[in-house]
Structure formats: structure tokens, C-alpha cells
């Protein structure tokens, strides 16, 4: 055993030309801490116990070797040789001590996770598709909504087919005016209620609104923002549903709701239009020149009533929206009934045409409680020019279109035209006309000053 004591521990290390020992066996020391002699043949322990630092270094070395091997197979040189610093040079993973980290970095191979990943991505041949630029709307207009066609696959499963069709028609402006949209919505809800069946263990009053009506409302709102009349009618309909007695059979309850919808349409839409038409026609005198903007259903009925029913002879001046051109259809209808029509496709001769007119009749999409008129874009310009010329301005509006909200500008409540919206510019569909530019507001209840709109709201609440 003298040879074991005379040899230094360094001689026990294997030379570089000898067969390397497995990385899992520590050849420098035995488990008992005694050095291995040169002449002794000691079998390696079956399961050597490694310290935490050694286990960490071993795991790190194996992980680095796997990364180097994967990099060598992916980033091979054109000659077929693996990249420098890869595992293919030595044939086995090298275990570097902690003190040799700087040497490993200076060999030319970038650290794993830093430069290597970026270099691989730069040399990759996978093409990247640039994101499609979206139309940017200024921050001050980001609260405004815009109509859009939603794929039917994105609709809720509970949306009725009739409502699906109605939403597409609203998104494409096939149904445009507020009162027309309201009537179509109520008729669609009538079909939804008629096809409804209360699930077992539920009542119609508690189940219909959250599980059936709300999905229809959300889909219509996603296709195009609801107008004021639709919001008022939906609140009324939900109130009618909540009033149904739970003990009433479903058949009777559905008949009651459908009858209420029919009565609402007849009273608040059809009858209201007839009364407003008669009242507005009384303001037209023989020989008048009436100035109108675009095409509005109430305004058209008023002109036809004054000509066909009252037998009055008057001229009509139409100033059309330069983007929509809906006034052309009105001009054809009036001309066919023997009314002399003067048509202008834009506002180029606005001041001159206002001076020729005796009175101006405008249709409203809605009325705010402070008397401001919410109408098609361009209505405010016409009302301002008429006020400056001292002409009377009449606004026709059903009470269902009156809202409790207050607005003093055209940026609080409005819609963006989806067909004329780009990154550089966009167009608003409506504008707000202050009350002092209007002379009279004609509703089915009464003809009053614009400042009396809040009184009309209170009167409606008392009647309900």
C-alpha cells in the first residue's frame, strides 16, 4: 500500500487521451473522502450522492449540451460542418466548472437565450405577414359608434332568424330612419315572443327578458347603435313583461304581449304620424315656397297631405345631402303629384335658396330634453341659415323619439359613417341643432316651442 501513499492525487485523474469517465461519476474522490490509489481497482459506487451545487452544475451542463446539439443540427455551415462551439466537435457534452464561464463565452458562440435566438430568427426563411393597418379614429371621437355587418356565425345562438335579418338590414342602412327601425324592431320582437316557450321551472316574466330579449337587443346594438326611439320602446316592452302575472299561462301571456306591441305601434307610430302630418300641413299656405332637406317620411307625408287632401298649391325647394342623394326620390314623388320642385344637390346656393323660401320644414331623428334637434348631418346648417334670414323653421318629431338626455353639440351623441371612414378623415351621420334656431316643434301631443320639450316628457310620464 506504499504506492498508494506515494502517488499524488493528480495521477488518479484520467488523461485526455484515455477513455473519459462518465459524467455521473466523480473520479477525484470516493464517497468516504479517501483518494483512489493507482494500483487499486475500486468499483464505482452505484449511486453517488452529489451535493446541491454539483446537481445544479450537472443539470446546467446537460441542458447546455442539449441546446448546443439542437443549434448545431439547425445552424450547420454550407460545408456540412457544425457551427463552432457546438456539441458536434467533441462528441460529448463538456462539463465546464463555474470558473470557466468567461472562457466559454469568448469562443465565439453567443450565450444561449440571448444572441443565439435572435440570430436563428434572422436567418429563418419563414415569412412574416405585416398586420393590416386599421382605420385610426382620433381619441376625441373614440366614443362614437359605427354600423358594421357582423357574420351570422358570431351571433348568439339564441338570436332569432328574423332578428338576424333585421340586424343585417340595419347595418347596411337598408332600414335607415329611426321610426322605421323602431317599427321593424317591434315587429321582430313580436315574432320572437310568439315563438317563445318557457322552460320548465321558470316563469315567463323572469326568463323572457334576460335569456331571450337581451340577446336580440345586444345583436341589434352590435350591428348598429340603437336610436332614441328604440331605447324608449325596449324599456317599455321590458316593463310590460315584468307586469305579467306568473300564474298566467304562456299562451295568454304571449297574446297579451303581442297585443300590447300592436297597440303601441298603432298609437305611438301610425296614429302619431297622421296627427303630425295634419298639424304640419296647416302651416303651409297657398303660394308658399317650402324648403326641405333630403328625404324624411314625415316631411313627405306632410307635403302630400297639403297638396292632395287640403288642395293647396305651393312649390318645394329640396336641398339634398351631397353624400346620400335621398332627395332625388322625394323630388320624383312630388313631381308625380303635380308639385313644382326645385332641386339642389348640395349647399352651394344655400343662402339664395333660403331667401326664396317662405318656411322650412325639417324632419328629426330625435329630440333632446333641452329642445335640441338631432337630425341628419346638414340639418343644423340649414336651420342656422334660415334663422339668419328670419324664416320660420318647423321640426317634425314623434314623442317616442324624444329622449331625457341633454346635448349641446354634435360630438356627444352621433354615429360615424362606415362607408366614409379612413385613417385621415371620416364623416358623421348626424348633427345637433340648438333650440334657439328652431321656431316650432310639431308632435302628436301639441305644437310647442322647443324649450317645452321637457314638459312633453313629463306629460308622457303622467299618461303612462
C-alpha positions as a printed NumPy array, in Angstrom:
array([[   0.   ,    0.   ,    0.   ],
       [   3.069,    2.234,   -0.093],
       [   2.471,    3.053,   -3.719],
       [  -0.91 ,    4.458,   -2.836],
       [   0.58 ,    6.885,   -0.37 ],
       [   3.462,    7.993,   -2.604],
       [   1.384,    8.865,   -5.631],
       [  -0.245,   12.271,   -5.729],
       [  -3.972,   12.603,   -6.215],
       [  -3.337,   14.273,   -9.574],
       [  -2.12 ,   10.979,  -11.04 ],
       [  -5.506,    9.452,  -10.368],
       [  -7.121,   11.792,  -12.897],
       [  -7.618,   10.322,  -16.383],
       [  -5.571,   11.881,  -19.161],
       [  -7.118,   13.462,  -22.208],
       [  -6.095,   10.526,  -24.401],
       [  -7.683,    7.947,  -22.131],
       [ -11.304,    6.921,  -22.261],
       [ -13.272,    9.615,  -20.448],
       [ -15.229,    8.626,  -17.399],
       [ -18.97 ,    9.004,  -17.346],
       [ -20.024,   12.43 ,  -16.227],
       [ -22.172,   10.934,  -13.488],
       [ -19.133,    9.521,  -11.561],
       [ -16.756,   11.782,   -9.631],
       [ -13.315,   10.226,  -10.201],
       [ -11.468,   12.59 ,   -7.879],
       [ -12.757,   11.225,   -4.607],
       [ -14.617,    8.293,   -3.159],
       [ -17.706,    8.606,   -1.038],
       [ -15.6  ,    8.255,    2.161],
       [ -13.354,   11.11 ,    1.129],
       [ -10.178,    8.95 ,    0.61 ],
       [  -8.242,    9.282,   -2.673],
       [  -8.24 ,    6.368,   -5.043],
       [  -4.869,    4.621,   -5.375],
       [  -3.262,    3.864,   -8.668],
       [  -2.954,    0.156,   -8.12 ],
       [  -6.296,   -0.47 ,   -6.582],
       [  -9.313,   -1.346,   -8.627],
       [ -12.225,    0.093,   -6.778],
       [ -15.661,   -0.298,   -8.298],
       [ -17.503,    2.98 ,   -8.63 ],
       [ -20.418,    3.423,   -6.294],
       [ -23.796,    2.518,   -7.661],
       [ -25.485,    5.777,   -6.695],
       [ -23.048,    8.51 ,   -5.657],
       [ -24.544,   11.216,   -3.522],
       [ -23.975,   14.661,   -5.058],
       [ -24.22 ,   17.955,   -3.303],
       [ -26.749,   20.58 ,   -4.296],
       [ -24.096,   22.603,   -6.121],
       [ -22.965,   19.554,   -8.085],
       [ -26.525,   18.61 ,   -9.002],
       [ -27.147,   22.136,  -10.205],
       [ -23.954,   22.182,  -12.268],
       [ -24.766,   18.783,  -13.747],
       [ -28.281,   19.818,  -14.735],
       [ -26.992,   23.04 ,  -16.242],
       [ -24.352,   21.201,  -18.251],
       [ -26.838,   18.693,  -19.66 ],
       [ -29.251,   21.453,  -20.587],
       [ -26.483,   23.442,  -22.279],
       [ -25.395,   20.356,  -24.182],
       [ -28.898,   19.708,  -25.491],
       [ -29.2  ,   23.299,  -26.642],
       [ -25.812,   23.182,  -28.335],
       [ -26.706,   19.954,  -30.12 ],
       [ -30.014,   21.365,  -31.329],
       [ -28.297,   24.516,  -32.525],
       [ -25.615,   22.53 ,  -34.338],
       [ -28.183,   20.491,  -36.251],
       [ -30.161,   23.597,  -37.223],
       [ -27.408,   26.104,  -37.967],
       [ -24.99 ,   23.942,  -39.943],
       [ -22.429,   25.607,  -42.201],
       [ -22.694,   25.23 ,  -46.036],
       [ -19.819,   22.705,  -45.995],
       [ -21.705,   20.421,  -43.716],
       [ -19.566,   21.028,  -40.635],
       [ -21.364,   22.03 ,  -37.478],
       [ -21.101,   25.526,  -36.191],
       [ -18.194,   26.351,  -33.873],
       [ -18.8  ,   25.762,  -30.235],
       [ -21.427,   23.103,  -30.917],
       [ -21.558,   19.668,  -29.396],
       [ -20.542,   18.022,  -32.646],
       [ -16.836,   18.902,  -32.188],
       [ -16.194,   16.801,  -29.111],
       [ -18.872,   14.194,  -29.464],
       [ -19.915,   14.505,  -25.856],
       [ -21.174,   17.313,  -23.689],
       [ -18.427,   19.152,  -21.876],
       [ -18.901,   19.976,  -18.23 ],
       [ -17.279,   23.302,  -17.516],
       [ -16.722,   24.467,  -13.971],
       [ -18.119,   27.754,  -12.824],
       [ -14.781,   29.452,  -13.143],
       [ -14.602,   28.794,  -16.905],
       [ -17.767,   30.7  ,  -17.878],
       [ -15.805,   33.597,  -19.319],
       [ -13.746,   31.25 ,  -21.467],
       [ -16.831,   29.623,  -22.891],
       [ -18.264,   32.997,  -23.876],
       [ -15.068,   34.014,  -25.668],
       [ -15.137,   31.035,  -28.052],
       [ -17.47 ,   32.87 ,  -30.415],
       [ -20.726,   31.095,  -29.563],
       [ -23.281,   33.565,  -28.195],
       [ -24.882,   32.836,  -24.845],
       [ -27.946,   30.678,  -25.026],
       [ -31.175,   32.693,  -24.874],
       [ -29.531,   35.981,  -25.887],
       [ -27.852,   36.253,  -29.254],
       [ -28.489,   32.707,  -30.411],
       [ -32.245,   33.031,  -30.557],
       [ -32.096,   36.313,  -32.424],
       [ -29.578,   35.007,  -34.939],
       [ -31.67 ,   31.949,  -35.636],
       [ -34.779,   34.063,  -36.201],
       [ -32.88 ,   36.399,  -38.511],
       [ -31.642,   33.572,  -40.731],
       [ -35.018,   31.805,  -40.77 ],
       [ -36.906,   31.692,  -44.036],
       [ -40.408,   31.853,  -42.522],
       [ -42.134,   34.962,  -43.958],
       [ -43.926,   37.277,  -41.577],
       [ -47.239,   38.863,  -42.606],
       [ -47.412,   42.502,  -41.515],
       [ -50.554,   43.409,  -39.592],
       [ -53.29 ,   45.028,  -41.631],
       [ -53.481,   48.738,  -40.836],
       [ -56.753,   49.685,  -39.201],
       [ -58.545,   52.956,  -39.695],
       [ -57.459,   55.15 ,  -36.816],
       [ -60.089,   57.433,  -35.303],
       [ -58.901,   60.39 ,  -33.215],
       [ -59.139,   59.94 ,  -29.477],
       [ -61.774,   62.644,  -29.107],
       [ -64.145,   60.625,  -31.348],
       [ -63.363,   57.162,  -29.956],
       [ -66.641,   57.105,  -28.003],
       [ -68.712,   57.266,  -31.198],
       [ -70.058,   54.041,  -32.667],
       [ -70.19 ,   52.844,  -36.238],
       [ -72.503,   50.409,  -38.002],
       [ -70.887,   47.142,  -39.066],
       [ -72.009,   43.905,  -40.664],
       [ -71.462,   41.034,  -38.259],
       [ -71.109,   37.489,  -39.603],
       [ -74.033,   35.328,  -38.63 ],
       [ -71.576,   32.865,  -37.073],
       [ -70.66 ,   35.482,  -34.454],
       [ -74.246,   35.956,  -33.338],
       [ -75.536,   34.371,  -30.159],
       [ -77.257,   31.035,  -30.57 ],
       [ -80.433,   32.477,  -29.062],
       [ -80.808,   35.226,  -31.682],
       [ -83.97 ,   34.719,  -33.722],
       [ -83.602,   34.403,  -37.534],
       [ -85.872,   37.404,  -38.03 ],
       [ -83.617,   39.496,  -35.81 ],
       [ -80.548,   38.253,  -37.7  ],
       [ -82.029,   39.524,  -40.945],
       [ -83.068,   42.814,  -39.355],
       [ -79.57 ,   43.394,  -37.992],
       [ -78.021,   42.951,  -41.424],
       [ -80.549,   45.363,  -42.93 ],
       [ -79.761,   47.98 ,  -40.298],
       [ -76.007,   47.554,  -40.739],
       [ -76.306,   48.156,  -44.485],
       [ -78.745,   51.088,  -43.997],
       [ -81.473,   49.303,  -45.923],
       [ -83.635,   50.338,  -42.95 ],
       [ -82.413,   53.804,  -42.067],
       [ -84.865,   56.223,  -40.428],
       [ -85.33 ,   55.967,  -36.688],
       [ -89.099,   55.455,  -36.77 ],
       [ -88.745,   52.793,  -39.48 ],
       [ -86.112,   50.967,  -37.453],
       [ -88.358,   51.138,  -34.395],
       [ -91.335,   49.633,  -36.176],
       [ -89.241,   46.836,  -37.703],
       [ -87.705,   46.059,  -34.295],
       [ -91.066,   45.78 ,  -32.55 ],
       [ -92.445,   43.51 ,  -35.273],
       [ -89.353,   41.297,  -34.998],
       [ -89.715,   41.106,  -31.212],
       [ -93.332,   40.13 ,  -31.707],
       [ -92.198,   37.087,  -33.707],
       [ -89.618,   36.267,  -31.042],
       [ -92.257,   36.325,  -28.312],
       [ -94.695,   34.302,  -30.401],
       [ -92.122,   31.501,  -30.863],
       [ -91.018,   31.537,  -27.204],
       [ -91.65 ,   28.643,  -24.827],
       [ -90.968,   28.978,  -21.111],
       [ -88.565,   26.257,  -19.859],
       [ -89.758,   24.022,  -17.012],
       [ -89.21 ,   25.522,  -13.594],
       [ -89.219,   29.126,  -14.875],
       [ -91.753,   31.87 ,  -15.375],
       [ -92.161,   33.993,  -18.475],
       [ -91.817,   37.263,  -16.556],
       [ -88.39 ,   36.281,  -15.19 ],
       [ -86.969,   34.217,  -18.042],
       [ -88.037,   36.054,  -21.201],
       [ -86.109,   39.296,  -20.717],
       [ -82.628,   38.082,  -19.651],
       [ -82.457,   34.908,  -21.74 ],
       [ -84.438,   35.799,  -24.875],
       [ -84.89 ,   39.535,  -25.361],
       [ -81.421,   40.629,  -24.223],
       [ -79.548,   38.534,  -26.849],
       [ -81.714,   40.086,  -29.57 ],
       [ -81.046,   43.595,  -28.253],
       [ -77.296,   43.012,  -27.97 ],
       [ -77.097,   41.734,  -31.537],
       [ -79.011,   44.695,  -32.95 ],
       [ -76.841,   47.11 ,  -30.967],
       [ -73.695,   45.427,  -32.284],
       [ -74.897,   45.814,  -35.88 ],
       [ -75.795,   49.479,  -35.418],
       [ -76.258,   51.724,  -32.37 ],
       [ -79.863,   51.97 ,  -31.244],
       [ -81.748,   55.183,  -31.905],
       [ -83.592,   57.003,  -29.127],
       [ -86.982,   55.612,  -30.111],
       [ -85.701,   52.031,  -29.969],
       [ -84.318,   52.586,  -26.485],
       [ -87.612,   54.051,  -25.279],
       [ -89.646,   51.22 ,  -26.801],
       [ -87.392,   48.492,  -25.39 ],
       [ -87.694,   49.926,  -21.884],
       [ -91.463,   49.994,  -22.325],
       [ -91.504,   46.369,  -23.529],
       [ -89.421,   45.145,  -20.59 ],
       [ -91.827,   46.902,  -18.25 ],
       [ -94.762,   45.12 ,  -19.869],
       [ -93.019,   41.762,  -19.455],
       [ -92.36 ,   42.406,  -15.769],
       [ -96.049,   43.18 ,  -15.177],
       [ -97.236,   39.742,  -16.335],
       [ -98.666,   37.597,  -13.558],
       [ -96.608,   34.394,  -13.102],
       [ -99.834,   32.382,  -12.805],
       [-100.988,   33.383,  -16.292],
       [-100.47 ,   30.578,  -18.864],
       [ -97.814,   31.118,  -21.513],
       [-100.318,   31.249,  -24.354],
       [-102.322,   34.011,  -22.713],
       [ -99.199,   35.911,  -21.655],
       [ -97.77 ,   35.858,  -25.186],
       [-101.073,   37.002,  -26.65 ],
       [-101.149,   39.843,  -24.148],
       [ -97.615,   40.966,  -25.062],
       [ -98.262,   40.771,  -28.803],
       [-101.457,   42.771,  -28.409],
       [ -99.569,   45.397,  -26.399],
       [ -96.951,   45.687,  -29.156],
       [ -99.646,   46.117,  -31.804],
       [-101.339,   48.819,  -29.736],
       [ -98.016,   50.576,  -29.185],
       [ -97.26 ,   50.632,  -32.919],
       [-100.728,   51.875,  -33.734],
       [-100.768,   54.627,  -31.115],
       [ -97.17 ,   55.849,  -30.89 ],
       [ -96.191,   55.427,  -34.567],
       [ -99.093,   55.195,  -37.012],
       [-101.548,   57.485,  -35.256],
       [ -98.763,   59.89 ,  -34.29 ],
       [ -97.679,   60.233,  -37.924],
       [-101.226,   61.043,  -39.014],
       [-101.667,   63.739,  -36.375],
       [ -98.268,   65.322,  -37.023],
       [ -98.914,   65.322,  -40.773],
       [-102.22 ,   67.16 ,  -40.356],
       [-100.778,   69.725,  -37.94 ],
       [ -97.727,   70.451,  -40.082],
       [ -99.807,   70.75 ,  -43.264],
       [-101.832,   73.527,  -41.63 ],
       [ -98.729,   75.734,  -41.588],
       [ -98.412,   75.559,  -45.397],
       [-100.312,   78.278,  -47.254],
       [-101.253,   78.671,  -50.901],
       [ -98.411,   80.085,  -52.935],
       [ -95.739,   79.219,  -50.368],
       [ -92.271,   78.041,  -51.226],
       [ -91.403,   75.291,  -48.747],
       [ -87.751,   74.387,  -48.22 ],
       [ -86.925,   70.828,  -47.096],
       [ -83.703,   68.884,  -46.601],
       [ -83.173,   65.454,  -48.125],
       [ -85.989,   62.978,  -47.698],
       [ -87.884,   62.361,  -44.488],
       [ -91.027,   60.242,  -44.28 ],
       [ -92.932,   62.706,  -42.091],
       [ -91.985,   65.656,  -44.277],
       [ -93.014,   63.799,  -47.428],
       [ -96.397,   62.868,  -45.954],
       [ -96.928,   66.464,  -44.851],
       [ -96.307,   67.832,  -48.341],
       [ -98.537,   65.208,  -49.959],
       [-101.301,   65.841,  -47.413],
       [-101.215,   69.579,  -48.062],
       [-101.423,   69.023,  -51.809],
       [-103.772,   66.036,  -52.151],
       [-106.032,   66.396,  -49.103],
       [-106.06 ,   70.137,  -48.462],
       [-105.734,   71.048,  -52.15 ],
       [-103.085,   73.712,  -51.574],
       [-100.795,   74.891,  -54.343],
       [ -97.203,   75.53 ,  -53.354],
       [ -93.648,   74.993,  -54.527],
       [ -90.99 ,   72.861,  -52.893],
       [ -87.254,   73.553,  -52.758],
       [ -85.178,   70.465,  -51.991],
       [ -81.602,   70.755,  -50.757],
       [ -80.092,   67.3  ,  -50.846],
       [ -77.35 ,   65.627,  -48.873],
       [ -74.33 ,   65.531,  -51.21 ],
       [ -73.388,   62.075,  -49.885],
       [ -76.741,   60.284,  -49.749],
       [ -78.879,   61.894,  -52.502],
       [ -82.125,   60.765,  -50.886],
       [ -83.85 ,   63.957,  -52.002],
       [ -83.983,   62.69 ,  -55.577],
       [ -86.606,   60.101,  -54.632],
       [ -88.643,   62.812,  -52.887],
       [ -88.421,   65.06 ,  -55.943],
       [ -89.754,   62.285,  -58.19 ],
       [ -92.65 ,   61.557,  -55.826],
       [ -93.701,   65.199,  -55.514],
       [ -93.361,   65.855,  -59.223],
       [ -95.613,   62.892,  -59.966],
       [ -98.315,   64.526,  -57.794],
       [ -98.143,   67.847,  -59.635],
       [ -95.967,   69.786,  -57.191],
       [ -93.351,   72.091,  -58.671],
       [ -89.941,   71.105,  -57.319],
       [ -86.601,   72.914,  -57.372],
       [ -83.721,   70.563,  -56.598],
       [ -80.185,   71.338,  -55.418],
       [ -77.669,   68.573,  -54.836],
       [ -75.548,   70.411,  -52.265],
       [ -75.284,   73.536,  -50.103],
       [ -73.645,   75.686,  -52.763],
       [ -76.647,   78.021,  -53.132],
       [ -77.947,   77.673,  -49.563],
       [ -78.233,   81.37 ,  -48.759],
       [ -80.001,   82.145,  -52.026],
       [ -82.48 ,   79.272,  -51.689],
       [ -83.278,   80.146,  -48.08 ],
       [ -84.193,   83.671,  -49.15 ],
       [ -86.584,   82.253,  -51.76 ],
       [ -88.378,   80.051,  -49.207],
       [ -91.28 ,   81.142,  -47.018],
       [ -90.872,   78.432,  -44.412],
       [ -88.546,   75.484,  -43.708],
       [ -89.796,   72.062,  -42.619],
       [ -87.265,   69.619,  -41.155],
       [ -87.583,   66.025,  -40.027],
       [ -85.994,   64.962,  -36.737],
       [ -84.31 ,   61.691,  -35.859],
       [ -84.682,   62.642,  -32.221],
       [ -85.194,   65.499,  -29.774],
       [ -83.246,   66.144,  -26.584],
       [ -84.947,   67.351,  -23.432],
       [ -83.302,   70.775,  -23.787],
       [ -85.039,   71.283,  -27.147],
       [ -82.055,   70.495,  -29.381],
       [ -82.865,   68.689,  -32.623],
       [ -80.954,   65.538,  -33.563],
       [ -81.105,   65.221,  -37.346],
       [ -79.245,   64.128,  -40.435],
       [ -75.904,   65.827,  -40.943],
       [ -76.527,   69.189,  -42.617],
       [ -79.761,   69.964,  -40.773],
       [ -78.009,   72.377,  -38.447],
       [ -76.511,   74.352,  -41.348],
       [ -79.938,   74.764,  -42.902],
       [ -81.549,   75.863,  -39.628],
       [ -78.816,   78.412,  -38.925],
       [ -79.137,   79.927,  -42.403],
       [ -82.929,   80.111,  -42.018],
       [ -82.655,   81.794,  -38.636],
       [ -80.257,   84.386,  -40.017],
       [ -82.765,   85.129,  -42.794],
       [ -85.67 ,   85.437,  -40.353],
       [ -87.565,   82.398,  -41.727],
       [ -89.747,   80.036,  -39.697],
       [ -88.249,   76.578,  -39.027],
       [ -90.626,   73.713,  -38.155],
       [ -89.301,   70.438,  -36.743],
       [ -91.488,   67.324,  -37.034],
       [ -90.913,   64.636,  -34.415],
       [ -92.886,   61.823,  -32.765],
       [ -92.808,   61.812,  -28.98 ],
       [ -91.305,   58.322,  -28.998],
       [ -88.175,   59.956,  -30.469],
       [ -87.798,   62.373,  -27.539],
       [ -85.122,   61.438,  -25.021],
       [ -84.423,   62.631,  -21.497],
       [ -80.783,   63.242,  -22.411],
       [ -79.309,   66.691,  -22.948],
       [ -76.921,   67.656,  -25.733],
       [ -75.408,   70.945,  -26.832],
       [ -73.068,   69.742,  -29.58 ],
       [ -72.758,   67.106,  -32.285],
       [ -69.939,   65.139,  -30.625],
       [ -71.715,   63.733,  -27.579],
       [ -74.207,   61.524,  -29.435],
       [ -73.505,   60.606,  -33.03 ],
       [ -72.524,   57.856,  -35.462],
       [ -69.617,   57.52 ,  -37.867],
       [ -70.375,   56.788,  -41.492],
       [ -68.797,   53.351,  -42.136],
       [ -68.528,   53.978,  -45.882],
       [ -66.583,   57.211,  -45.416],
       [ -64.147,   56.409,  -42.655],
       [ -60.396,   56.241,  -43.233],
       [ -57.218,   56.945,  -41.331],
       [ -57.164,   60.559,  -42.488],
       [ -60.838,   61.566,  -42.325],
       [ -64.346,   60.388,  -41.527],
       [ -67.905,   61.702,  -41.712],
       [ -70.553,   61.987,  -39.018],
       [ -74.078,   60.881,  -39.882],
       [ -75.961,   63.35 ,  -37.667],
       [ -75.677,   66.786,  -36.125],
       [ -77.359,   68.659,  -33.274],
       [ -79.285,   71.885,  -33.858],
       [ -79.641,   74.128,  -30.773],
       [ -83.184,   75.023,  -29.751],
       [ -82.856,   78.761,  -30.481],
       [ -82.536,   78.013,  -34.21 ],
       [ -85.97 ,   76.318,  -34.251],
       [ -89.333,   78.069,  -34.287],
       [ -91.812,   75.254,  -33.532],
       [ -91.667,   71.555,  -32.693],
       [ -94.675,   69.642,  -34.033],
       [ -95.58 ,   66.429,  -32.158],
       [ -98.743,   64.357,  -31.878],
       [ -99.458,   65.907,  -28.48 ],
       [ -99.086,   69.561,  -29.39 ],
       [ -97.124,   72.126,  -31.348],
       [ -94.897,   73.998,  -28.943],
       [ -91.678,   75.904,  -28.557],
       [ -88.502,   73.795,  -28.472],
       [ -87.961,   74.736,  -24.839],
       [ -91.25 ,   72.97 ,  -23.968],
       [ -89.943,   69.511,  -24.869],
       [ -89.279,   68.708,  -21.214],
       [ -92.949,   69.463,  -20.497],
       [ -93.952,   66.953,  -23.172],
       [ -91.798,   64.328,  -21.468],
       [ -93.476,   64.901,  -18.111],
       [ -96.881,   64.726,  -19.77 ],
       [ -95.99 ,   61.387,  -21.328],
       [ -94.792,   60.023,  -17.992],
       [ -98.031,   61.046,  -16.324],
       [-100.103,   59.359,  -19.029],
       [ -98.155,   56.117,  -18.646]])
